[in-house]
Every structure is written in structure tokens, then in C-alpha cells.
Amino acid sequence: MNEPRPPRALITGITGQDGSYLAEFLLAKGYEVHGIIRRSSSFNTERLNHIYQDPHESSRRLHLHYGDLTDASCLRDILTKCLPNEVYNLGAQSHVRVSFDQPVYTVSADAIGTLMLLEAIREVKLPIRFYQASSSEMFGKVVETPQRETTPFHPRSPYACAKVYSYWQVVNYREAYGMFACNGILFNHESPRRGETFVTRKVTRAATRIKLGLQPKLYLGNMDAKRDWGFAGDYVEAMWLMLQQPQAEDFVIATGQTYSVRHWVELCFGMLGLDYRQFTATDERYMRPSEVDLLLGDSSKACRVLGWKPKVNLEQLARMMLDHDMELAEQEKLIQSHRRRNSGASR
């Protein structure tokens, strides 16, 4: 007698921070997980390597496929091959400051890519549940605080504009075609797997390097901007919960607390016994042409409907990221000392 097929999920952006945590989460729930990665001259799967090295059978339930969100025929082929029950669209150019420098690429990946995927799902006529990674940046110049599902959008970057486009396409496909498609409006969520150009990780990386004498100073943009920061590992659970509901809805996912960049810097440097004022300075190069001053999410709907609440607070998040980056800094210092010794011995 054949065993029942495990549920299947397809994740775009699986090599990113959220994608790797979501893959872990779904594998632990018995899913077969498929991910789309872009073909390039080098592999960018560092965040997934620990899954492949896992001796348990979960690693055999992870499959990667070359593809691109802007290639419609490729998306249809992957959907037909994988036959997923759920699709999580996490693929994007997700750096807000970079979107000002590369607006066309950002819109192509973050807006048109979503439309391509939605249309591919509609064309293959499979009963797929679709999750769209929407962003708190869509609120931009906020008209109310805290921001909730009914708060109007006022995007202030090419990235945010592209995300607003995707948000409304998801709503359109849900209403026009009866597709189970929902938006998760996630506020800032961080982790040790966050890219090093994002401000939280930039700070923890620099603080640990400064502590070990590997870096003299940290340069930042607007330190007075306030954000609602949570842990990425908590937020991927909310993504999954959205697709388990009887009907598709949109949800704000946030901690309900906001802190300035300056507070984050002071917290992280303070945990290492450093006075941040001695080691930080502002640099105009990191300023946005139009700033988002305050983001604070109200996730009461997610709490009520999904039963979701964040588990990791800001201090725990900072400690988690600092511990990880201190290990990296110690490895870097060890390598440097080896090089100096070898250099001296060769003279």
C-alpha cells in the first residue's frame, strides 16, 4: 500500500534569510520542499548548507531548481514538475537603499516577478495556496500609528512601490480568479542570517569586529529612523499559518514595539562593553533620498486569527546575532594572525 504523499512547498528566494528559515520549518513539519535559485557562476546556498549536511532524511526532501521570476515558461515548467500544494514568493531585490540605485531591476524582480508567478499558477490550474512576501515599507510615510491591515499605503522607495504593486496583484488574483492568495505584511525581521548590508547585521558585524580590533569605526545613515524589529525564525511560522486557514486573508506580522537605529546600535555595542559614540559616525552615502521615519505594526489580527505571537524579543535577537558574529570575527582574527606569522617566517 502506497504511503500518502507528503505536502509539497515551492519557495522562491529560498537561499535568502527567510527562505532558509522557512525551508527548515517546513522540513520539520514533514514537507517536501522545492526552491528556485538563479543560475550564476557561483553557488549561493550557504544558508542551506546545514540542511544538506544533516544526516537525517529531511535533507533528501529538499530540492533546488534553476529558474527566474521573470521567466514565465520556466515558472510554469517548475510548477508542473513539482506539483506544489503551497507556493511562498520570497524572491526579491530586498534592499531598500539599493532600490534607489537599481529601480528598474528592483521593479522587474519584485513587481513583475510576482505577476509572472501568479499568472503561471493560474495557467497550470493547480489548487495551489500562494503566499506573497509584502513589506511594512509599503506604509512609508505613515498616516496612522500603529500600522494595521487597513492602513493606507504611501511607499517611499522603488522597492516599496514594487511591493505595493505585488500586494494589489495578489488581491486581484484572489478576487478575480478565486485563487487562495494572501499577503503577509511583515515588519522588519532579522537574524544571524541577515545580509551584512542590512543595518541590524551591519551593526552586529561591525561591533564584534571593533571589539577585536579588526575595524576602527562604523558609518551609518539615519540613526533616528524607528523600526519594529522581530526574529525571522518567528515570522516564517506566520507565513505557514496563513496558508493553513479556511480562507485567504492578508495579515500584518510585527512585534508591536518600535526602536530607533540608535537604540539598536547602543544595545549591541553595550552588550560588548563598548560606548557606541566612540566608534560610530553618520555618512550621507547611506541616507535615502526619501526616508521612512517610523514603522510600528499592529499584529492583533494575526494573534486573533492565526494564534501567532513573536517569541524572541529585541535583547534576545541582539545576543543571538552578536554571538554568531563574534565567532566570525574570532575566525577572521585567527586567520589574520596566521597570515602575519607566515609572512614573517617567509622573510
PDB file of N, CA, C and O in Angstrom, residues 13-15 35-45 64-70 91-93 105 109:
ATOM      1  N   GLY A  13      13.319  32.532  -3.631  1.00  0.00           N
ATOM      2  CA  GLY A  13      14.170  33.192  -2.646  1.00  0.00           C
ATOM      3  C   GLY A  13      14.581  32.275  -1.516  1.00  0.00           C
ATOM      4  O   GLY A  13      14.829  32.708  -0.388  1.00  0.00           O
ATOM      5  N   ILE A  14      14.695  30.990  -1.806  1.00  0.00           N
ATOM      6  CA  ILE A  14      14.991  30.009  -0.756  1.00  0.00           C
ATOM      7  C   ILE A  14      16.399  30.170  -0.180  1.00  0.00           C
ATOM      8  O   ILE A  14      16.662  29.752   0.949  1.00  0.00           O
ATOM      9  N   THR A  15      17.312  30.789  -0.922  1.00  0.00           N
ATOM     10  CA  THR A  15      18.679  30.958  -0.415  1.00  0.00           C
ATOM     11  C   THR A  15      18.821  32.192   0.470  1.00  0.00           C
ATOM     12  O   THR A  15      19.892  32.443   1.015  1.00  0.00           O
ATOM     13  N   GLY A  35      12.905  24.610  -4.049  1.00  0.00           N
ATOM     14  CA  GLY A  35      13.286  26.014  -4.087  1.00  0.00           C
ATOM     15  C   GLY A  35      13.794  26.413  -5.451  1.00  0.00           C
ATOM     16  O   GLY A  35      14.385  25.603  -6.171  1.00  0.00           O
ATOM     17  N   ILE A  36      13.541  27.662  -5.812  1.00  0.00           N
ATOM     18  CA  ILE A  36      14.029  28.206  -7.075  1.00  0.00           C
ATOM     19  C   ILE A  36      15.268  29.049  -6.794  1.00  0.00           C
ATOM     20  O   ILE A  36      15.243  29.937  -5.934  1.00  0.00           O
ATOM     21  N   ILE A  37      16.352  28.746  -7.495  1.00  0.00           N
ATOM     22  CA  ILE A  37      17.568  29.539  -7.386  1.00  0.00           C
ATOM     23  C   ILE A  37      17.991  30.006  -8.771  1.00  0.00           C
ATOM     24  O   ILE A  37      17.729  29.349  -9.765  1.00  0.00           O
ATOM     25  N   ARG A  38      18.601  31.180  -8.814  1.00  0.00           N
ATOM     26  CA  ARG A  38      19.053  31.714 -10.102  1.00  0.00           C
ATOM     27  C   ARG A  38      20.375  31.068 -10.494  1.00  0.00           C
ATOM     28  O   ARG A  38      21.246  30.853  -9.655  1.00  0.00           O
ATOM     29  N   ARG A  39      20.508  30.788 -11.774  1.00  0.00           N
ATOM     30  CA  ARG A  39      21.758  30.229 -12.273  1.00  0.00           C
ATOM     31  C   ARG A  39      22.825  31.324 -12.317  1.00  0.00           C
ATOM     32  O   ARG A  39      22.592  32.410 -12.845  1.00  0.00           O
ATOM     33  N   SER A  40      23.974  31.049 -11.733  1.00  0.00           N
ATOM     34  CA  SER A  40      25.071  32.019 -11.728  1.00  0.00           C
ATOM     35  C   SER A  40      26.392  31.267 -11.762  1.00  0.00           C
ATOM     36  O   SER A  40      26.434  30.040 -11.728  1.00  0.00           O
ATOM     37  N   SER A  41      27.481  32.021 -11.810  1.00  0.00           N
ATOM     38  CA  SER A  41      28.801  31.406 -11.914  1.00  0.00           C
ATOM     39  C   SER A  41      29.244  30.773 -10.600  1.00  0.00           C
ATOM     40  O   SER A  41      30.207  30.014 -10.564  1.00  0.00           O
ATOM     41  N   SER A  42      28.556  31.106  -9.508  1.00  0.00           N
ATOM     42  CA  SER A  42      28.917  30.518  -8.212  1.00  0.00           C
ATOM     43  C   SER A  42      27.644  30.173  -7.447  1.00  0.00           C
ATOM     44  O   SER A  42      26.600  30.808  -7.624  1.00  0.00           O
ATOM     45  N   PHE A  43      27.737  29.169  -6.584  1.00  0.00           N
ATOM     46  CA  PHE A  43      26.591  28.770  -5.782  1.00  0.00           C
ATOM     47  C   PHE A  43      26.420  29.737  -4.618  1.00  0.00           C
ATOM     48  O   PHE A  43      27.389  30.168  -4.006  1.00  0.00           O
ATOM     49  N   ASN A  44      25.171  30.070  -4.324  1.00  0.00           N
ATOM     50  CA  ASN A  44      24.873  30.955  -3.205  1.00  0.00           C
ATOM     51  C   ASN A  44      23.909  30.245  -2.261  1.00  0.00           C
ATOM     52  O   ASN A  44      22.797  30.693  -2.033  1.00  0.00           O
ATOM     53  N   THR A  45      24.364  29.103  -1.757  1.00  0.00           N
ATOM     54  CA  THR A  45      23.481  28.276  -0.926  1.00  0.00           C
ATOM     55  C   THR A  45      24.014  28.114   0.500  1.00  0.00           C
ATOM     56  O   THR A  45      23.683  27.151   1.182  1.00  0.00           O
ATOM     57  N   LEU A  64      16.390  21.753  -5.230  1.00  0.00           N
ATOM     58  CA  LEU A  64      16.579  23.082  -5.814  1.00  0.00           C
ATOM     59  C   LEU A  64      16.469  23.023  -7.323  1.00  0.00           C
ATOM     60  O   LEU A  64      16.912  22.065  -7.959  1.00  0.00           O
ATOM     61  N   HIS A  65      15.871  24.074  -7.890  1.00  0.00           N
ATOM     62  CA  HIS A  65      15.659  24.160  -9.337  1.00  0.00           C
ATOM     63  C   HIS A  65      16.156  25.510  -9.828  1.00  0.00           C
ATOM     64  O   HIS A  65      15.911  26.536  -9.183  1.00  0.00           O
ATOM     65  N   TYR A  66      16.853  25.492 -10.956  1.00  0.00           N
ATOM     66  CA  TYR A  66      17.255  26.759 -11.558  1.00  0.00           C
ATOM     67  C   TYR A  66      16.042  27.425 -12.181  1.00  0.00           C
ATOM     68  O   TYR A  66      15.221  26.779 -12.855  1.00  0.00           O
ATOM     69  N   GLY A  67      15.921  28.726 -11.968  1.00  0.00           N
ATOM     70  CA  GLY A  67      14.808  29.461 -12.541  1.00  0.00           C
ATOM     71  C   GLY A  67      14.940  30.946 -12.266  1.00  0.00           C
ATOM     72  O   GLY A  67      15.886  31.400 -11.611  1.00  0.00           O
ATOM     73  N   ASP A  68      13.973  31.696 -12.784  1.00  0.00           N
ATOM     74  CA  ASP A  68      13.982  33.140 -12.606  1.00  0.00           C
ATOM     75  C   ASP A  68      12.541  33.626 -12.587  1.00  0.00           C
ATOM     76  O   ASP A  68      11.711  33.176 -13.381  1.00  0.00           O
ATOM     77  N   LEU A  69      12.246  34.559 -11.692  1.00  0.00           N
ATOM     78  CA  LEU A  69      10.881  35.049 -11.556  1.00  0.00           C
ATOM     79  C   LEU A  69      10.386  35.789 -12.794  1.00  0.00           C
ATOM     80  O   LEU A  69       9.185  35.973 -12.962  1.00  0.00           O
ATOM     81  N   THR A  70      11.287  36.225 -13.636  1.00  0.00           N
ATOM     82  CA  THR A  70      10.870  36.950 -14.835  1.00  0.00           C
ATOM     83  C   THR A  70      10.775  36.046 -16.062  1.00  0.00           C
ATOM     84  O   THR A  70      10.562  36.533 -17.168  1.00  0.00           O
ATOM     85  N   GLY A  91      11.215  35.631  -3.173  1.00  0.00           N
ATOM     86  CA  GLY A  91      12.277  36.134  -4.032  1.00  0.00           C
ATOM     87  C   GLY A  91      12.102  37.615  -4.323  1.00  0.00           C
ATOM     88  O   GLY A  91      11.014  38.053  -4.708  1.00  0.00           O
ATOM     89  N   ALA A  92      13.166  38.389  -4.141  1.00  0.00           N
ATOM     90  CA  ALA A  92      13.086  39.837  -4.374  1.00  0.00           C
ATOM     91  C   ALA A  92      14.465  40.460  -4.281  1.00  0.00           C
ATOM     92  O   ALA A  92      15.386  39.886  -3.696  1.00  0.00           O
ATOM     93  N   GLN A  93      14.580  41.665  -4.858  1.00  0.00           N
ATOM     94  CA  GLN A  93      15.696  42.549  -4.522  1.00  0.00           C
ATOM     95  C   GLN A  93      15.196  43.299  -3.297  1.00  0.00           C
ATOM     96  O   GLN A  93      14.361  44.196  -3.409  1.00  0.00           O
ATOM     97  N   TYR A 105      15.665  47.146 -12.153  1.00  0.00           N
ATOM     98  CA  TYR A 105      15.873  45.751 -11.748  1.00  0.00           C
ATOM     99  C   TYR A 105      14.963  45.404 -10.577  1.00  0.00           C
ATOM    100  O   TYR A 105      14.368  44.318 -10.535  1.00  0.00           O
ATOM    101  N   ALA A 109      12.090  42.410 -10.665  1.00  0.00           N
ATOM    102  CA  ALA A 109      12.105  41.234  -9.792  1.00  0.00           C
ATOM    103  C   ALA A 109      10.950  41.242  -8.808  1.00  0.00           C
ATOM    104  O   ALA A 109      10.278  40.223  -8.603  1.00  0.00           O
TER     105      ALA A 109
END
